[in-house]
Short mmCIF file of C-alpha atoms in Angstrom, two decimals:
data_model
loop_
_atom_site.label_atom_id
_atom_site.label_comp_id
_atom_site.label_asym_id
_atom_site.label_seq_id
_atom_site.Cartn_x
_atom_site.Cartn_y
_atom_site.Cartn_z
CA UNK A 1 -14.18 -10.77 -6.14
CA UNK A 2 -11.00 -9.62 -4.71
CA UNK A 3 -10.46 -6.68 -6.54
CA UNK A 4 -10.92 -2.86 -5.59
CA UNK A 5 -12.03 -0.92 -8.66
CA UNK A 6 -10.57 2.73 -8.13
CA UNK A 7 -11.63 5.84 -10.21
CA UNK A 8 -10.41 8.34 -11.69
CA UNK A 9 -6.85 7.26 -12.40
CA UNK A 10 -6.33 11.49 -12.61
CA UNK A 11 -7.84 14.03 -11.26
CA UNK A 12 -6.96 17.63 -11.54
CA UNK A 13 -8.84 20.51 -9.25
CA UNK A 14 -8.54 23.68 -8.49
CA UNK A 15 -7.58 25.15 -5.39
CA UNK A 16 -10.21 25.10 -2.90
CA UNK A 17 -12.65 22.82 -4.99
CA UNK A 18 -13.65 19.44 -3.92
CA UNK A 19 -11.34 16.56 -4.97
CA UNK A 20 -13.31 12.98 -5.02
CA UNK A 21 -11.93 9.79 -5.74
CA UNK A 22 -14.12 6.71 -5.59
CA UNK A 23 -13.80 2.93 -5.14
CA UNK A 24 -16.11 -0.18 -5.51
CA UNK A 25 -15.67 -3.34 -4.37
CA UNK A 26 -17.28 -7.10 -4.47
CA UNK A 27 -16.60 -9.18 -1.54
CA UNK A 28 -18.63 -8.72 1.31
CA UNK A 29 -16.50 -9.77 3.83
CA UNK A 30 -14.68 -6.84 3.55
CA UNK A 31 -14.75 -5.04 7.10
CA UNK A 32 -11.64 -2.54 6.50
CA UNK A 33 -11.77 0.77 4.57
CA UNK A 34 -8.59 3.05 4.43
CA UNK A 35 -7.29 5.30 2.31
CA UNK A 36 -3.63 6.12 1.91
CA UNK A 37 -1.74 9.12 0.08
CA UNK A 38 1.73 9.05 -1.43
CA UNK A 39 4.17 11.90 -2.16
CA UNK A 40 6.81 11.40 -4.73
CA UNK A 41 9.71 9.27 -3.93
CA UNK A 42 8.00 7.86 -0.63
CA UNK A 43 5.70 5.19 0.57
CA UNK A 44 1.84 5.60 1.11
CA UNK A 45 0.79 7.03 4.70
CA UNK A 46 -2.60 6.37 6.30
CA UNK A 47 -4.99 8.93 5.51
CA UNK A 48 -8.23 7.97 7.14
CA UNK A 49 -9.80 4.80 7.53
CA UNK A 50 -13.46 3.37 7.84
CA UNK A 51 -15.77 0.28 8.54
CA UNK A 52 -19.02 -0.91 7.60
CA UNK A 53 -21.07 0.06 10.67
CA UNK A 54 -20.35 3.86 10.00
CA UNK A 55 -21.59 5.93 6.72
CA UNK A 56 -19.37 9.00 6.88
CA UNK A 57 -16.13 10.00 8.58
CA UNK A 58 -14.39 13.04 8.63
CA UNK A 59 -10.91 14.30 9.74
CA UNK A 60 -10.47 17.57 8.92
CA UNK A 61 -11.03 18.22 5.50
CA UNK A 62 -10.83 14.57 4.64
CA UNK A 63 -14.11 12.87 4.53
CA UNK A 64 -14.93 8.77 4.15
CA UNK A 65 -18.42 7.97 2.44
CA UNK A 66 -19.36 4.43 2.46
CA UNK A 67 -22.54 2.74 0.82
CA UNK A 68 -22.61 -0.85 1.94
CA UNK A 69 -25.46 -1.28 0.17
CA UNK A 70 -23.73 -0.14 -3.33
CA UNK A 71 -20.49 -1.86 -1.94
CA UNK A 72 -18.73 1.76 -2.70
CA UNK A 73 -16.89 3.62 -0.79
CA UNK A 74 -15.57 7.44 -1.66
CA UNK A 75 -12.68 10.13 -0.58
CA UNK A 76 -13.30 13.55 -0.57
CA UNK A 77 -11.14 16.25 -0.33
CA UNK A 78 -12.51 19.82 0.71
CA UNK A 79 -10.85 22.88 -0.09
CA UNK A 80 -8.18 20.94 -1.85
CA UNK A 81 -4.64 22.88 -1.64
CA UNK A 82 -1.56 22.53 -4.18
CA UNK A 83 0.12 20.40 -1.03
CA UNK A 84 -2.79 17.54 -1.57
CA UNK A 85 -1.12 16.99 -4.85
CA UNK A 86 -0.05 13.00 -4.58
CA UNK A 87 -1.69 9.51 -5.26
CA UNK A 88 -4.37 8.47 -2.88
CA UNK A 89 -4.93 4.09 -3.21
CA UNK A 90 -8.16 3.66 -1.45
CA UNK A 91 -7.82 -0.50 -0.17
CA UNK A 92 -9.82 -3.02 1.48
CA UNK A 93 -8.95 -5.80 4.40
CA UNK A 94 -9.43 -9.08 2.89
CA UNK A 95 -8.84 -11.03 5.72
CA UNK A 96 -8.70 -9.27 9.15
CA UNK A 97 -7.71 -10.58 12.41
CA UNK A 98 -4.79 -13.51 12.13
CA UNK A 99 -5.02 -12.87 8.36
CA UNK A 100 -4.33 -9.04 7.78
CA UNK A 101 -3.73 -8.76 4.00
CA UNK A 102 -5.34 -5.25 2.21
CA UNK A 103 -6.34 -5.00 -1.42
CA UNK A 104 -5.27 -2.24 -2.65
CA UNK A 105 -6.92 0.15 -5.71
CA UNK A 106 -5.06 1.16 -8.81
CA UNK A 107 -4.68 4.68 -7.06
CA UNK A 108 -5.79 8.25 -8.02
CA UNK A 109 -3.19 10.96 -9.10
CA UNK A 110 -4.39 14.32 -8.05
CA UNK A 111 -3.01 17.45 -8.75
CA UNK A 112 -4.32 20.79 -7.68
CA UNK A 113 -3.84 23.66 -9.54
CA UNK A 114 -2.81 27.26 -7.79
CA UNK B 1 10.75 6.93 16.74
CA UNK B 2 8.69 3.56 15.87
CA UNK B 3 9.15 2.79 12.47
CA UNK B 4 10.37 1.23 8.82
CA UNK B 5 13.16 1.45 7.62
CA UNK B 6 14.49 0.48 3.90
CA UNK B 7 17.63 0.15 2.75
CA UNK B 8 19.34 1.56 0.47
CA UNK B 9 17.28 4.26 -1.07
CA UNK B 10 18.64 3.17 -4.23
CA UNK B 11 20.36 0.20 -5.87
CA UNK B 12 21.70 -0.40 -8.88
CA UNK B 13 22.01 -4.10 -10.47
CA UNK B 14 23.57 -6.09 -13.25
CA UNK B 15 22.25 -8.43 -14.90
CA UNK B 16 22.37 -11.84 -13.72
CA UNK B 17 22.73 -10.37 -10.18
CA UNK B 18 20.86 -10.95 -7.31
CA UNK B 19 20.51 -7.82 -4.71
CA UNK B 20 18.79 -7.80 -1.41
CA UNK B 21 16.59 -5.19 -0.09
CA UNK B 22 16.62 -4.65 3.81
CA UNK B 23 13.04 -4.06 6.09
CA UNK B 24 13.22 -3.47 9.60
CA UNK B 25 10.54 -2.55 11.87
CA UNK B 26 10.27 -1.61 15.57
CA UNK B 27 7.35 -1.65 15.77
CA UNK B 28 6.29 -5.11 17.50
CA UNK B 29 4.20 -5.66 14.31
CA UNK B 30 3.55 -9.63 13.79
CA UNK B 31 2.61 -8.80 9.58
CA UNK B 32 5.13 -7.79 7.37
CA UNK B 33 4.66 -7.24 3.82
CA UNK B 34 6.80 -6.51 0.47
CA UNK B 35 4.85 -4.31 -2.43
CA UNK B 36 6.36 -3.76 -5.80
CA UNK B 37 5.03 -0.17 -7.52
CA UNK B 38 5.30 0.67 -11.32
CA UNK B 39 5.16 3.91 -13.04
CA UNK B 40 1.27 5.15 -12.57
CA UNK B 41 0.98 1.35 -11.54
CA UNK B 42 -0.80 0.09 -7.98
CA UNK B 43 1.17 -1.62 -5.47
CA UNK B 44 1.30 -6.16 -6.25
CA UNK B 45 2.06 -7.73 -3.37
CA UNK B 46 4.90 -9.81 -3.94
CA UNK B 47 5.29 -11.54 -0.54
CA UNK B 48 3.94 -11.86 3.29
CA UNK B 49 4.76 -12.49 6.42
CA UNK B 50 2.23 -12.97 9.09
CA UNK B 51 4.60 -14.72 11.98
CA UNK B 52 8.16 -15.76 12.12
CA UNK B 53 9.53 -18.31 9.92
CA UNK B 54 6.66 -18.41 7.92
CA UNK B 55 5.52 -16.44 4.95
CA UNK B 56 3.13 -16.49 1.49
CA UNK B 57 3.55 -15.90 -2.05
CA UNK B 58 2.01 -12.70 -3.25
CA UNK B 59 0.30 -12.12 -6.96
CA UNK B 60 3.73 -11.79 -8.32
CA UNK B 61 6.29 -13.88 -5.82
CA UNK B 62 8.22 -15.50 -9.23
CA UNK B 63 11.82 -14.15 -9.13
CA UNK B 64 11.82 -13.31 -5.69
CA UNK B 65 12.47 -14.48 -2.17
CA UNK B 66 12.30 -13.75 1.65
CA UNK B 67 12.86 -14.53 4.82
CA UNK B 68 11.56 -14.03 8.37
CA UNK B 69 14.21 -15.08 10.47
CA UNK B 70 13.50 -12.03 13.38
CA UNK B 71 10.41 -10.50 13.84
CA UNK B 72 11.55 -6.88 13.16
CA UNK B 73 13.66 -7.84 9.88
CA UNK B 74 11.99 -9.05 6.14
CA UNK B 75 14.30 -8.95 3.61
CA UNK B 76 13.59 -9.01 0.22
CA UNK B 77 15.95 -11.01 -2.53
CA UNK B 78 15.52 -10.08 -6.58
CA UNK B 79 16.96 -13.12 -8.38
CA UNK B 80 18.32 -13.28 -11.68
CA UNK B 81 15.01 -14.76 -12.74
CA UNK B 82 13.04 -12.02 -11.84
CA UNK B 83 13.10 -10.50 -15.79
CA UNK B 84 12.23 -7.09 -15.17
CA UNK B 85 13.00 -6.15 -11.98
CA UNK B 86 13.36 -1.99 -12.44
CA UNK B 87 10.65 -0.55 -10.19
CA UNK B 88 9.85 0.61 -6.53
CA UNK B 89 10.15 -1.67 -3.72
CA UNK B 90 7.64 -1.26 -0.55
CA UNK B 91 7.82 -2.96 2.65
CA UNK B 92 5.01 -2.50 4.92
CA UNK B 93 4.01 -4.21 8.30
CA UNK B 94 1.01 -4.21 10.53
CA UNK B 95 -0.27 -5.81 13.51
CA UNK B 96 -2.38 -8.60 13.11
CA UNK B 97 -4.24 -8.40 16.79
CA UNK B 98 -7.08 -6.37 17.62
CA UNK B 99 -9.19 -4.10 14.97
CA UNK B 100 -6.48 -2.00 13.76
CA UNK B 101 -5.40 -3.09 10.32
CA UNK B 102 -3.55 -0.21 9.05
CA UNK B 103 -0.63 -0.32 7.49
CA UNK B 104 2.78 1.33 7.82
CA UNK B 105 4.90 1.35 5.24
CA UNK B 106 8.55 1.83 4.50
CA UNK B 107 10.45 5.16 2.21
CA UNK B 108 10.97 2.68 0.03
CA UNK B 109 13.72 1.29 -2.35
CA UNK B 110 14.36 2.12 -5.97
CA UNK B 111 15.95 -0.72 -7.69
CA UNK B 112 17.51 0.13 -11.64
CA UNK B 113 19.02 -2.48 -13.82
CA UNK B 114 21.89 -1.01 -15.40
#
């Protein structure tokens, strides 16, 4: 009930398609959403983050869609560009408050093609 | 700059060696976390810290140890007991107050047994 099922493990796009990357999830206590992206060689930066009260957020091209009903939640990437290329981990906050501890996903290696 | 920072980038051990990996934050972050990352692997949380001198086992603590003797500073020891210990090290931290459960995480540290 902890886990964070994450999907595709690859994805390759072209550039200026639509990259999306998907995650489900079981507990329902879950009130913490983000996704993070890591380059080569470094550690995973915040992408964008959402909760349960809100069904979409977007920052820029990056967009959050969350089902609460489904218990899914989804990343997706518009007019993806070679410089997207990394691993996004979507994650969930199983604890929040004095216990801040995320679960993360598998993670999703994307690569977009010139 | 408010930060993490690992150290070394890289370190090489013997067998039968123990090495410690450094963490500091200045941040003011109360949470700070260590993450160990395979090849096309997730990130297992190996040990937290959610105050000073205290911290949890992870999903994979055995053959490794911590402290939390300062509030910026979390090092990481790899044992001798820890079998396989090749792989990328992550230390993250967050605050633990409020609604803002993101996490920032370190470069990283690549650890080879040689």
């Amino acid at each position: 009930q902890q886990q964070v099922k994450q999907s595709p493990q690859s994805l390759i796009v072209q550039k200026g398609g639509i990259s999306i990357i998907n995650c489900a999830y079981e507990n329902t206590a879950f009130d913490y959403f983000p996704w993070y992206q890591q380059f080569p060689g470094k550690g995973p930066a915040l992408l964008i983050a959402i909760r349960p009260d809100v069904s979409e957020k977007k920052e820029g091209r990056f967009t959050i869609s969350f089902n609460k009903s489904a218990k899914q939640f989804s990343l997706h990437i518009m007019d993806s560009q070679p410089g997207d290329s990394a691993t996004y981990f979507c994650a969930a906050n199983a604890g929040g408050g004095a216990t801040n501890k995320l679960i993360f996903g598998t993670g999703t290696l994307l690569a977009v093609q010139p | 700059d408010g930060g993490i920072t690992q150290s070394p980038k890289y370190l090489f051990r013997k067998e039968g060696q123990n090495v410690t990996l450094s963490c500091e934050q200045n941040l003011n972050h109360d949470a700070m976390y260590w993450y160990r990352q395979d090849p096309g692997q997730g990130l297992r949380l190996i040990y937290y810290s959610q105050i000073v001198n205290d911290f949890q086992k992870g999903d994979i603590a055995e053959g490794y140890s911590v402290s939390r003797e300062k509030k910026e500073s979390f090092p990481l020891t790899v044992t001798s007991a820890q079998k396989n210990p090749t792989a990328f090290y992550l230390c993250a931290s967050s605050s633990i107050a409020g609604s803002n459960y993101g996490y920032t995480f370190g470069s990283g540290t690549r650890l080879t047994v040689v």
